[in-house]
XYZ file of N, CA, C and O in Angstrom:
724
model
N -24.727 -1.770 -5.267
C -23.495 -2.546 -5.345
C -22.490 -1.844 -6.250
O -22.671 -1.040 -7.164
N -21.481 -2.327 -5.786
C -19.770 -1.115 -6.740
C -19.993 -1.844 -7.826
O -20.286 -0.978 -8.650
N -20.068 -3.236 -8.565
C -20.505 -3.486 -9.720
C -21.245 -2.999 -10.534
O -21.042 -3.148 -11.739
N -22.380 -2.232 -9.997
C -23.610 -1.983 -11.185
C -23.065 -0.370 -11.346
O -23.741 0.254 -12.163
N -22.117 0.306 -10.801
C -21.451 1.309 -11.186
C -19.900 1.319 -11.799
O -19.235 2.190 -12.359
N -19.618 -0.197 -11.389
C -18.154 -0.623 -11.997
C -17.659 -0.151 -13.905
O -18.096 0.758 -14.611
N -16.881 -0.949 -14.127
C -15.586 -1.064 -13.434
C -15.020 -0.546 -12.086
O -14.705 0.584 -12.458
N -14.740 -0.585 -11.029
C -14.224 0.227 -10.162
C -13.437 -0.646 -9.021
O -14.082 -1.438 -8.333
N -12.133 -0.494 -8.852
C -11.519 -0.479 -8.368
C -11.479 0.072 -7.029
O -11.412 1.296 -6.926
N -11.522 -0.957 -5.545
C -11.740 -0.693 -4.004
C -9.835 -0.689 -3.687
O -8.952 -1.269 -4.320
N -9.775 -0.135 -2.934
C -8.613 -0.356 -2.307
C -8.452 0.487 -0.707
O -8.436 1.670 -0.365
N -8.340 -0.964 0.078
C -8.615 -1.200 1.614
C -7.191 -1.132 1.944
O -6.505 -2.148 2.053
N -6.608 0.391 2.149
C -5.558 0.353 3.208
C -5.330 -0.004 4.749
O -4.915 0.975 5.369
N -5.461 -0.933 5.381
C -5.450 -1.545 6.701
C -3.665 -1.278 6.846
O -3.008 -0.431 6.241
N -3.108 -2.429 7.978
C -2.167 -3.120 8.042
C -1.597 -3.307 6.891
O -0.688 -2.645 6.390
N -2.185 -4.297 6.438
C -2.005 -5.148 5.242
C -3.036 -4.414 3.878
O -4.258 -4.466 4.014
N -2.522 -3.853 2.799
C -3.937 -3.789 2.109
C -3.981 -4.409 1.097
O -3.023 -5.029 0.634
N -5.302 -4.325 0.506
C -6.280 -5.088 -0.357
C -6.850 -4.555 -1.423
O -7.185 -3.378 -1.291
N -7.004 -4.926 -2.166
C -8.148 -4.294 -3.788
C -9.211 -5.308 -4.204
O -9.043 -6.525 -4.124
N -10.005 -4.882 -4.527
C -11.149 -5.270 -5.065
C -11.889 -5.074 -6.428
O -12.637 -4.113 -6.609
N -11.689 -5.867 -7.221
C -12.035 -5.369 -8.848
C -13.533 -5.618 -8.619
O -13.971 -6.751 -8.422
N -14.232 -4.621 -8.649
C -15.992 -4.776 -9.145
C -16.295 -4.055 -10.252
O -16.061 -2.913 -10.648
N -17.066 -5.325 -10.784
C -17.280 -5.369 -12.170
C -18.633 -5.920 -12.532
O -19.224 -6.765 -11.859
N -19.007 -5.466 -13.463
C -20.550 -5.938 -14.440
C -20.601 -7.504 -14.701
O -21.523 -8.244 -14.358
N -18.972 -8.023 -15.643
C -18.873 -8.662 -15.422
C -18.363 -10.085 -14.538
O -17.237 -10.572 -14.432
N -19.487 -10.459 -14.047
C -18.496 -11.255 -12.800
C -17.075 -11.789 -12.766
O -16.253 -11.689 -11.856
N -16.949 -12.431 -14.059
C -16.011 -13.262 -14.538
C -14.852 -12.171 -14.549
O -13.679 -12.526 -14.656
N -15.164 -11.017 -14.452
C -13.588 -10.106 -14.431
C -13.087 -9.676 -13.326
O -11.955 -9.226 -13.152
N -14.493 -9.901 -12.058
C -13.701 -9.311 -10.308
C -13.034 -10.331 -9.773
O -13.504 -11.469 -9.780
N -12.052 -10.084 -9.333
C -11.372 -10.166 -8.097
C -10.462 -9.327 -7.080
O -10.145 -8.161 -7.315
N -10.089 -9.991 -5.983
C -10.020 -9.647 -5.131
C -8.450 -9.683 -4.891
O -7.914 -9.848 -5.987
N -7.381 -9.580 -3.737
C -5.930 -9.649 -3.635
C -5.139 -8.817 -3.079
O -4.946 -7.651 -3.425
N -4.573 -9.489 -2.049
C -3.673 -8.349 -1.124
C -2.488 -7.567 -1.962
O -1.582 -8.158 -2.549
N -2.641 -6.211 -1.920
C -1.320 -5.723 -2.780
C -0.274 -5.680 -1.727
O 0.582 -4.877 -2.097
N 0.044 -6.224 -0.516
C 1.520 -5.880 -0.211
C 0.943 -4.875 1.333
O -0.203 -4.721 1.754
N 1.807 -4.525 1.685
C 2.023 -3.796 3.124
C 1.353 -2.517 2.903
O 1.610 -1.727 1.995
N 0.371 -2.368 3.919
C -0.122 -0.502 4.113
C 0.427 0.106 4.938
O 1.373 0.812 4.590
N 0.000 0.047 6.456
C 0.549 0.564 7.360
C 1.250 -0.143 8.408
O 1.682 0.325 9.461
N 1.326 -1.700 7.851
C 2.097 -2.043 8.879
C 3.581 -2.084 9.122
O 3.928 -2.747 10.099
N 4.382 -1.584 8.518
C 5.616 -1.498 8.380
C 6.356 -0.128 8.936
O 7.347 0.012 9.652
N 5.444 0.848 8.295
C 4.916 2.495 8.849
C 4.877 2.569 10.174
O 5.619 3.313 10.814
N 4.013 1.807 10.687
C 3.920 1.834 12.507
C 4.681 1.591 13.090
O 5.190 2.288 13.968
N 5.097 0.057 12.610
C 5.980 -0.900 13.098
C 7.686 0.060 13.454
O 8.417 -0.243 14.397
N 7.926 0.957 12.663
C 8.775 2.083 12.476
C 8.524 2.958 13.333
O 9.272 2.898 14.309
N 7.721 3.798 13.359
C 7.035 4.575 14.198
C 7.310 4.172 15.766
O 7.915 4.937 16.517
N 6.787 2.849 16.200
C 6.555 2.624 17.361
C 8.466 2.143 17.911
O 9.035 2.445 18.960
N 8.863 1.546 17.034
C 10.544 1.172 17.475
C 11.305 2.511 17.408
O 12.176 2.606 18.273
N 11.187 3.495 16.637
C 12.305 4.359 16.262
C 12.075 5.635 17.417
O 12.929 6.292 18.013
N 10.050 5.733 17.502
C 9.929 7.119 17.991
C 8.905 7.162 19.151
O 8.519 8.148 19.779
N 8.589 5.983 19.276
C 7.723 5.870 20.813
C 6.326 6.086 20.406
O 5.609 6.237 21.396
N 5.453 6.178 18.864
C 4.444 6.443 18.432
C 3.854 5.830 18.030
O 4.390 4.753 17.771
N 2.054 5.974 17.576
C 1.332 4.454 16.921
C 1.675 4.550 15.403
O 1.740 3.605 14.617
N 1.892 5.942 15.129
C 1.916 5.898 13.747
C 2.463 7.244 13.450
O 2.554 8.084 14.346
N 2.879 7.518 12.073
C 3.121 8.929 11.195
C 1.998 9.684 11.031
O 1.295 9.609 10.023
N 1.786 10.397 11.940
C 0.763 11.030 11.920
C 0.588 12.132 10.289
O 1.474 12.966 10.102
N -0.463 12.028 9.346
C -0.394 12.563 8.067
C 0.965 12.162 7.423
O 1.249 12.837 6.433
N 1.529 11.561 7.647
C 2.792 10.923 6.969
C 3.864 12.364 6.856
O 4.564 12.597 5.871
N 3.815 12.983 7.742
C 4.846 14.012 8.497
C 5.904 13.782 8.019
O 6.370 14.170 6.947
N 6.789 12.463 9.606
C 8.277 12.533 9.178
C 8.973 11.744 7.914
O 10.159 11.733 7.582
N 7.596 10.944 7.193
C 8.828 10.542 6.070
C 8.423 11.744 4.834
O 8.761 11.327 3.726
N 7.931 12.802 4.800
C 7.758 13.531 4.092
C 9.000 14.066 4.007
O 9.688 14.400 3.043
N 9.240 14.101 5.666
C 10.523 15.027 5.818
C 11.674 14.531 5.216
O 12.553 15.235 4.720
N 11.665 12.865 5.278
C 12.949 12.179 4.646
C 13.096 12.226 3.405
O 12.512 13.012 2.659
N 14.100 11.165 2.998
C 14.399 10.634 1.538
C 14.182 9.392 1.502
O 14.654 8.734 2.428
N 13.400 8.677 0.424
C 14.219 7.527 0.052
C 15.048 7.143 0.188
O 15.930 7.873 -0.265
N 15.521 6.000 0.749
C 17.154 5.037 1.161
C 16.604 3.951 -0.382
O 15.627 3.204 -0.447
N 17.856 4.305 -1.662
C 17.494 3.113 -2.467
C 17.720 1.782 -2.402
O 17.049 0.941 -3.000
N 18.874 1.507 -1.518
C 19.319 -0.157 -1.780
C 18.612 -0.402 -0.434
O 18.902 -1.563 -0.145
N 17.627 0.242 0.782
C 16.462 -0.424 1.233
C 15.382 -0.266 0.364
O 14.564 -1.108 0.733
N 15.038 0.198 -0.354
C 13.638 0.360 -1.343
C 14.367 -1.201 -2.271
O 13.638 -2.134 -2.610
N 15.609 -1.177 -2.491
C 16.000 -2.954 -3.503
C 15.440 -3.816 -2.822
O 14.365 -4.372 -3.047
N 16.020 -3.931 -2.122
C 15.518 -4.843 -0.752
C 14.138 -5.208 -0.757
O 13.565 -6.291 -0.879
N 13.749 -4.035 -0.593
C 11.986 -4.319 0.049
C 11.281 -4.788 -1.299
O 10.358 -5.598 -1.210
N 11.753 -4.221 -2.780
C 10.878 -4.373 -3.757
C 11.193 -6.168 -4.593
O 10.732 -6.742 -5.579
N 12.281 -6.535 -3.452
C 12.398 -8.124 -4.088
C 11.978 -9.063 -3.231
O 12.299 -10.234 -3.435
N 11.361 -8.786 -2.369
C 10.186 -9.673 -1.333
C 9.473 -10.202 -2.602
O 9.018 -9.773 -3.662
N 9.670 -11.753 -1.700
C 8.921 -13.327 -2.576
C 7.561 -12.580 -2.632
O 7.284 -12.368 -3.813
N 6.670 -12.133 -1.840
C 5.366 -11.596 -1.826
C 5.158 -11.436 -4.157
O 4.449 -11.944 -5.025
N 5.939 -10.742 -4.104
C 5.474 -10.514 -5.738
C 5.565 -11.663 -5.825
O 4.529 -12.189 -5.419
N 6.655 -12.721 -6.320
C 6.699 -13.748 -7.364
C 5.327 -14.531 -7.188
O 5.137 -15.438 -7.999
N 4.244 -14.272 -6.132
C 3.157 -15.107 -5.485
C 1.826 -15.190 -6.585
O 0.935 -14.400 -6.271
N 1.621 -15.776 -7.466
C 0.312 -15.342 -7.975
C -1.017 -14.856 -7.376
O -1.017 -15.091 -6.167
N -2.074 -14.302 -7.759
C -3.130 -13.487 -7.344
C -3.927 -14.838 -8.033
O -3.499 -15.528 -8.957
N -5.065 -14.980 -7.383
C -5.484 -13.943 -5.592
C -4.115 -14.639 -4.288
O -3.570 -15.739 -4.210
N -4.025 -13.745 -3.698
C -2.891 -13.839 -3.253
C -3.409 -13.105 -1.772
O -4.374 -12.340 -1.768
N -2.608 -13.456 -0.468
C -2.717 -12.846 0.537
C -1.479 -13.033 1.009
O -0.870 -14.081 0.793
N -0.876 -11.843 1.839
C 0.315 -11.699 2.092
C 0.433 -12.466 3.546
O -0.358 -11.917 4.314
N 1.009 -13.342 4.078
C 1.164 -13.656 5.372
C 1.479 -13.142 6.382
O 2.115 -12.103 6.211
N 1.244 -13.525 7.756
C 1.452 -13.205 8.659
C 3.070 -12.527 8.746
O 3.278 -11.326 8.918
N 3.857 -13.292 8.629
C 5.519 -13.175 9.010
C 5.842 -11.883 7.355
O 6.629 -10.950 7.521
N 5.246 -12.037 6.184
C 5.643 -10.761 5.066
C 6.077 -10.559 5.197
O 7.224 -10.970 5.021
N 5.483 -9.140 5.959
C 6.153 -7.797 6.260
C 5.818 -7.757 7.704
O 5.896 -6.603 8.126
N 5.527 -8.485 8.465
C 5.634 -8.279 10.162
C 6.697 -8.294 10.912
O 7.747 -8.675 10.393
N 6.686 -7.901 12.257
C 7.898 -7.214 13.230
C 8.793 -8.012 13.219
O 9.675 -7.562 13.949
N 9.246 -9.476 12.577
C 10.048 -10.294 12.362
C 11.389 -9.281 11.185
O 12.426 -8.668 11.439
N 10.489 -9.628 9.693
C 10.700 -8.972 8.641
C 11.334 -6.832 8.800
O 12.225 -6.154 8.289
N 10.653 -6.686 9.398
C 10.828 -5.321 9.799
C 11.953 -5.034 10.988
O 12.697 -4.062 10.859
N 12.040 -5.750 11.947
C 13.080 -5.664 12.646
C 14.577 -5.864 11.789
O 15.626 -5.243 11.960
N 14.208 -7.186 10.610
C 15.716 -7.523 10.435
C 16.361 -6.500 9.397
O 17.565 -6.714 9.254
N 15.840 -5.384 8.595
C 15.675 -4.248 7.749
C 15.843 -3.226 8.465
O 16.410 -2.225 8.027
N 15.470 -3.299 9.439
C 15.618 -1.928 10.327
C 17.524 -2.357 10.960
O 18.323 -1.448 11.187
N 17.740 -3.248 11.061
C 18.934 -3.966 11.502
C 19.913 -3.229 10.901
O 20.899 -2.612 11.303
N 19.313 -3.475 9.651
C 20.516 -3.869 8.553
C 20.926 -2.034 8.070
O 22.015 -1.588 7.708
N 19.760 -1.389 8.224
C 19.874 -0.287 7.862
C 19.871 0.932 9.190
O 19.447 2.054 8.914
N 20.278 0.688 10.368
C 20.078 1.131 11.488
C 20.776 2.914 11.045
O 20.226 3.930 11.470
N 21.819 2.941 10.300
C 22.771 4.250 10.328
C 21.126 4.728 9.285
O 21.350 5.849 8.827
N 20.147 4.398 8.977
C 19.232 5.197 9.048
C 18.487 6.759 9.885
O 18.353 6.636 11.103
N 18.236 7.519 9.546
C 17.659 8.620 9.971
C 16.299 7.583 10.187
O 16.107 6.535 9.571
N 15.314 8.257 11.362
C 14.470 8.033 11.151
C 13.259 8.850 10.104
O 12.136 8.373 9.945
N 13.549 9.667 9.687
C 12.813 10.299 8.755
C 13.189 9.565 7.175
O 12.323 9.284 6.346
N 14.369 9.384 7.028
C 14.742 8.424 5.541
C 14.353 7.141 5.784
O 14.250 6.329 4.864
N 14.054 6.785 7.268
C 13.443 4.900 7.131
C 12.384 5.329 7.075
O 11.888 4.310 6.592
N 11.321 6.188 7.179
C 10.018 6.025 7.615
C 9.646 6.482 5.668
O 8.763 5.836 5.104
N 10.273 7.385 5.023
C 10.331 7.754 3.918
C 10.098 6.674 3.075
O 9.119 6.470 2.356
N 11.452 5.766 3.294
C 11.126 4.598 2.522
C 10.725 3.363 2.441
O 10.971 2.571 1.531
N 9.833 3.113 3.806
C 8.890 2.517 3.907
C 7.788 2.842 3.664
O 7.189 1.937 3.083
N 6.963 4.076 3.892
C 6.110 4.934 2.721
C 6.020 4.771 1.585
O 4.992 4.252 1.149
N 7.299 5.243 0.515
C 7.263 4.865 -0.323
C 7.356 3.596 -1.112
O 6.917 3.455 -2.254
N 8.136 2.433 -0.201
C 7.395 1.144 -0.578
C 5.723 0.734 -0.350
O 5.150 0.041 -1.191
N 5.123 1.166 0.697
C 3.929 0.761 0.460
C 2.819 1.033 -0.288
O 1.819 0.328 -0.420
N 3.173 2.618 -1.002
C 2.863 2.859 -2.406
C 3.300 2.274 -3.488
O 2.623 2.297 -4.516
N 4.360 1.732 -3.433
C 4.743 1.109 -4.801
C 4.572 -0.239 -4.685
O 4.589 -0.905 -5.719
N 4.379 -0.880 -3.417
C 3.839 -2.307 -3.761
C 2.294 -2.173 -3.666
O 1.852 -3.286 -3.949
N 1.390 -1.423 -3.429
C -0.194 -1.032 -4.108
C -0.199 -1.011 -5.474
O -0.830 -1.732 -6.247
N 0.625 -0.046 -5.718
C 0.387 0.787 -7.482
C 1.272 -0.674 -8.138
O 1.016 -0.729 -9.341
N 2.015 -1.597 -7.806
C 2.883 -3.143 -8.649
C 1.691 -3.812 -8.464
O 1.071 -3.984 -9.514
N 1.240 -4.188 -7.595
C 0.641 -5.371 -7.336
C -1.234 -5.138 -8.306
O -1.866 -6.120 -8.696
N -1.799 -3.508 -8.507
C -2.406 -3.116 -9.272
C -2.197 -3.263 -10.855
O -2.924 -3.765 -11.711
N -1.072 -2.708 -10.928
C -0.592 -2.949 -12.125
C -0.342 -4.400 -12.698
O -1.070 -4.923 -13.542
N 0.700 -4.948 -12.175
C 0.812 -6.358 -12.395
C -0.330 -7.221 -12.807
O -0.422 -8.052 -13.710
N -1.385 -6.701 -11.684
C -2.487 -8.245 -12.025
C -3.642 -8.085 -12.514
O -4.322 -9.070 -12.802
N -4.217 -6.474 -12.757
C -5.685 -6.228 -12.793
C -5.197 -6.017 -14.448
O -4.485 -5.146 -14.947
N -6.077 -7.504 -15.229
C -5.641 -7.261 -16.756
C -6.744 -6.083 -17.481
O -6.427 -5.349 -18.417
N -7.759 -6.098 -16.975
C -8.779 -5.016 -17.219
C -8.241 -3.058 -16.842
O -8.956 -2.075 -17.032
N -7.080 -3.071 -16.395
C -6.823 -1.664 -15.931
C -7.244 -0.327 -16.726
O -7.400 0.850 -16.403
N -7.351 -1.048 -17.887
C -7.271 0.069 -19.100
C -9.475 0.405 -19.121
O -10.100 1.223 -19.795
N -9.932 -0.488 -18.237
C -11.652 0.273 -18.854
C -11.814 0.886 -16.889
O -12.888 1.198 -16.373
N -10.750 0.899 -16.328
C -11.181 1.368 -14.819
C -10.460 3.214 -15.214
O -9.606 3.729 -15.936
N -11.532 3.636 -14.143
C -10.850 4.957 -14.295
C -10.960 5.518 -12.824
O -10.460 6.625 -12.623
N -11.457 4.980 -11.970
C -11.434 5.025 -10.637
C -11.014 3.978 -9.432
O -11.214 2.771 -9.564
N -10.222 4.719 -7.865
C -9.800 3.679 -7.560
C -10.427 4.427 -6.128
O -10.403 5.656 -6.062
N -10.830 3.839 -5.308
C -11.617 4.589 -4.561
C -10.780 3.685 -3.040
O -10.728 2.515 -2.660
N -10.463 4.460 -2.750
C -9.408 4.362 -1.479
C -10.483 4.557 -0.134
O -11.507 5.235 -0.223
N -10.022 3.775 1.238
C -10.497 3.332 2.391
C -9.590 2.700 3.269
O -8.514 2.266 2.856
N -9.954 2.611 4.494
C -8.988 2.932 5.459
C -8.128 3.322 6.145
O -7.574 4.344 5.739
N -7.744 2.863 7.148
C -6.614 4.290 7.930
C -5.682 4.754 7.133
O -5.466 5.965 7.176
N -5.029 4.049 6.363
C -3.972 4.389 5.650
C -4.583 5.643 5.164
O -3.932 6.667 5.372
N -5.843 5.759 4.483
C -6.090 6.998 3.734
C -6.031 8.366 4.337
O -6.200 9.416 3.716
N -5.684 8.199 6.062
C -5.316 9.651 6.767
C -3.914 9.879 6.442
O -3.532 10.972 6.859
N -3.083 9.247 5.874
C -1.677 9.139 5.842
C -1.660 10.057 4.469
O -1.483 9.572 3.352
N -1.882 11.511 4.739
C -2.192 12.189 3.261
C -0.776 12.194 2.572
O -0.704 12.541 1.393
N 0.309 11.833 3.240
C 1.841 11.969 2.679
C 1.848 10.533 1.503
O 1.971 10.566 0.279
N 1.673 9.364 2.401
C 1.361 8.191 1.283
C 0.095 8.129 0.264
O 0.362 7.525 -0.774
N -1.144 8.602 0.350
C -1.935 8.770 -0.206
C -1.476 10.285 -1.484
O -2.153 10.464 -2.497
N -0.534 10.979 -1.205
C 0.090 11.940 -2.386
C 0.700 10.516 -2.884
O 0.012 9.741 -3.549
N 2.235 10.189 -2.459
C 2.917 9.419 -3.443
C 2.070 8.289 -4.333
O 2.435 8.058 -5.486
N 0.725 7.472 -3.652
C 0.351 6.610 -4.189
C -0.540 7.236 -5.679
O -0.783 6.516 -6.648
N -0.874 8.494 -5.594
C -1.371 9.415 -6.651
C -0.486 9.650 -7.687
O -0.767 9.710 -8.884
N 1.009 9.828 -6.971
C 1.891 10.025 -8.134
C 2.229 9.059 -8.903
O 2.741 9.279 -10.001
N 1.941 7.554 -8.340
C 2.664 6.380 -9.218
C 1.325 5.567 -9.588
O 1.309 4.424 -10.045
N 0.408 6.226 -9.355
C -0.611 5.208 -10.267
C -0.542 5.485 -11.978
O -0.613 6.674 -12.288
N -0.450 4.795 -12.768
C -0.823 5.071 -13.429
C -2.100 6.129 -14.536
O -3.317 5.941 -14.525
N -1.322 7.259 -15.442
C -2.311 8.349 -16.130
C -3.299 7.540 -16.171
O -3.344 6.337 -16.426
N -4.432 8.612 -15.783
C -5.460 8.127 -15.966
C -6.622 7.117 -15.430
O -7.667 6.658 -15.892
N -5.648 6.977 -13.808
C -6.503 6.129 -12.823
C -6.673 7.774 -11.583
O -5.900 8.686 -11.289
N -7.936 7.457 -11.232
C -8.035 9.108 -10.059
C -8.274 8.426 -8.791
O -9.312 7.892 -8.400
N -7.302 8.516 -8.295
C -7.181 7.867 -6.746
C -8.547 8.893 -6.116
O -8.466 10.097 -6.358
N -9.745 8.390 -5.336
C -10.058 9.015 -4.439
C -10.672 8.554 -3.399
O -10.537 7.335 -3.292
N -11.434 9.149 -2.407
C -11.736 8.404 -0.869
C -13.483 8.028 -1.444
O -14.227 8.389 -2.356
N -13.518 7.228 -0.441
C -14.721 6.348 -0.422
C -15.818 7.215 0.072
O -17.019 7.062 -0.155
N -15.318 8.041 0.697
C -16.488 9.083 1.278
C -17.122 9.272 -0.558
O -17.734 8.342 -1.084
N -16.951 10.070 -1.014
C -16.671 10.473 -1.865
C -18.037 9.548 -2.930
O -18.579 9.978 -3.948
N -18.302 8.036 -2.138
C -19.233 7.308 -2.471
C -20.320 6.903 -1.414
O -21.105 5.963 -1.544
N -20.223 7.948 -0.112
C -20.530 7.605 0.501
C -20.737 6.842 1.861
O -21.478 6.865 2.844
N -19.590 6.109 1.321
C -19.063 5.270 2.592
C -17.788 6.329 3.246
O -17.068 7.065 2.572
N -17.766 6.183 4.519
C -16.718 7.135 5.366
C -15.398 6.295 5.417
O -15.321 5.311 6.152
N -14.288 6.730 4.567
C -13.118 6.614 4.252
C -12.204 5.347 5.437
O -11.615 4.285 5.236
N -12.507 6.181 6.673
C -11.762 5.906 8.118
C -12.634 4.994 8.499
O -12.558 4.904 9.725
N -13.793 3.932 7.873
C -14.831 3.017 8.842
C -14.431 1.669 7.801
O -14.763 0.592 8.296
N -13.961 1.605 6.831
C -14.350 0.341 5.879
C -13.012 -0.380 6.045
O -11.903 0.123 5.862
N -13.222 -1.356 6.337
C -12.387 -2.592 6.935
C -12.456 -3.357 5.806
O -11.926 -4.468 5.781
């Protein structure tokens, strides 16, 4: 069990992703959706360029950040929500994403896909930060799911974790990165 090797920190990039505090002590795990993985990414992908996804996170590598869509995205009610927390259906789904893509259409698609990337790293690394009061005895965060082929978001999410947390894949424990749901 990730407890009897804990502190350690799971984090399930799906659609939607998730973290998992396992711990020695019970009384300190939990569980809690951090915010959007890949569904916003696709959701982009499939409207802008006829694709399922950013393959290795390619074209928003290629982009920039758009900041007053990164304002936007980083004042979604989703934060004000206390943990344990799960993000809903409508969040960040093709509702939410259509009306952003609207608003910001004189977008490149390489600067929307950019900064939707880079929001879904920074609402992982907020929603980590924000709630796991134990952060300071974890020193590992052991990453899983598709998102983790997205080596472009899996760099930025390295750059904004906090010194001293080592993002790495689950293989890595054994379990195969691309299978854990």
């Amino acid at each position: 069990a990730f407890r009897d090797i804990g502190p350690i920190l799971t984090l399930n990039i799906g659609g939607i992703a998730n973290c998992q505090l396992a711990h020695a002590d019970r009384s300190k795990m939990m569980a809690f959706d951090t915010g959007p993985g890949n569904v916003m990414m696709d959701h982009v992908m499939r409207k802008r360029q006829g694709k399922a996804y950013d393959k290795n996170g390619d074209l928003a590598h290629s982009g920039k950040v758009d900041d007053k869509l990164m304002a936007r995205l980083k004042d979604h009610d989703f934060f004000k929500r206390p943990v344990p927390r799960s993000a809903w259906r409508l969040d960040f789904g093709s509702t939410y994403a259509d009306a952003f893509m609207a608003d910001f259409s004189h977008l490149s698609d390489a600067d929307l896909m950019a900064t939707v990337t880079e929001f879904a790293a920074y609402a992982i690394t907020r929603s980590i930060v924000d709630n796991v009061g134990t952060l300071n005895e974890i020193n590992t965060i052991m990453a899983s799911g598709g998102g983790t082929r997205n080596g472009y978001l899996m760099q930025r999410l390295g750059a904004l974790m906090p010194k001293g947390l080592r993002l790495t894949l689950s293989d890595e424990f054994g379990i195969p990165a691309a299978f854990k749901e």
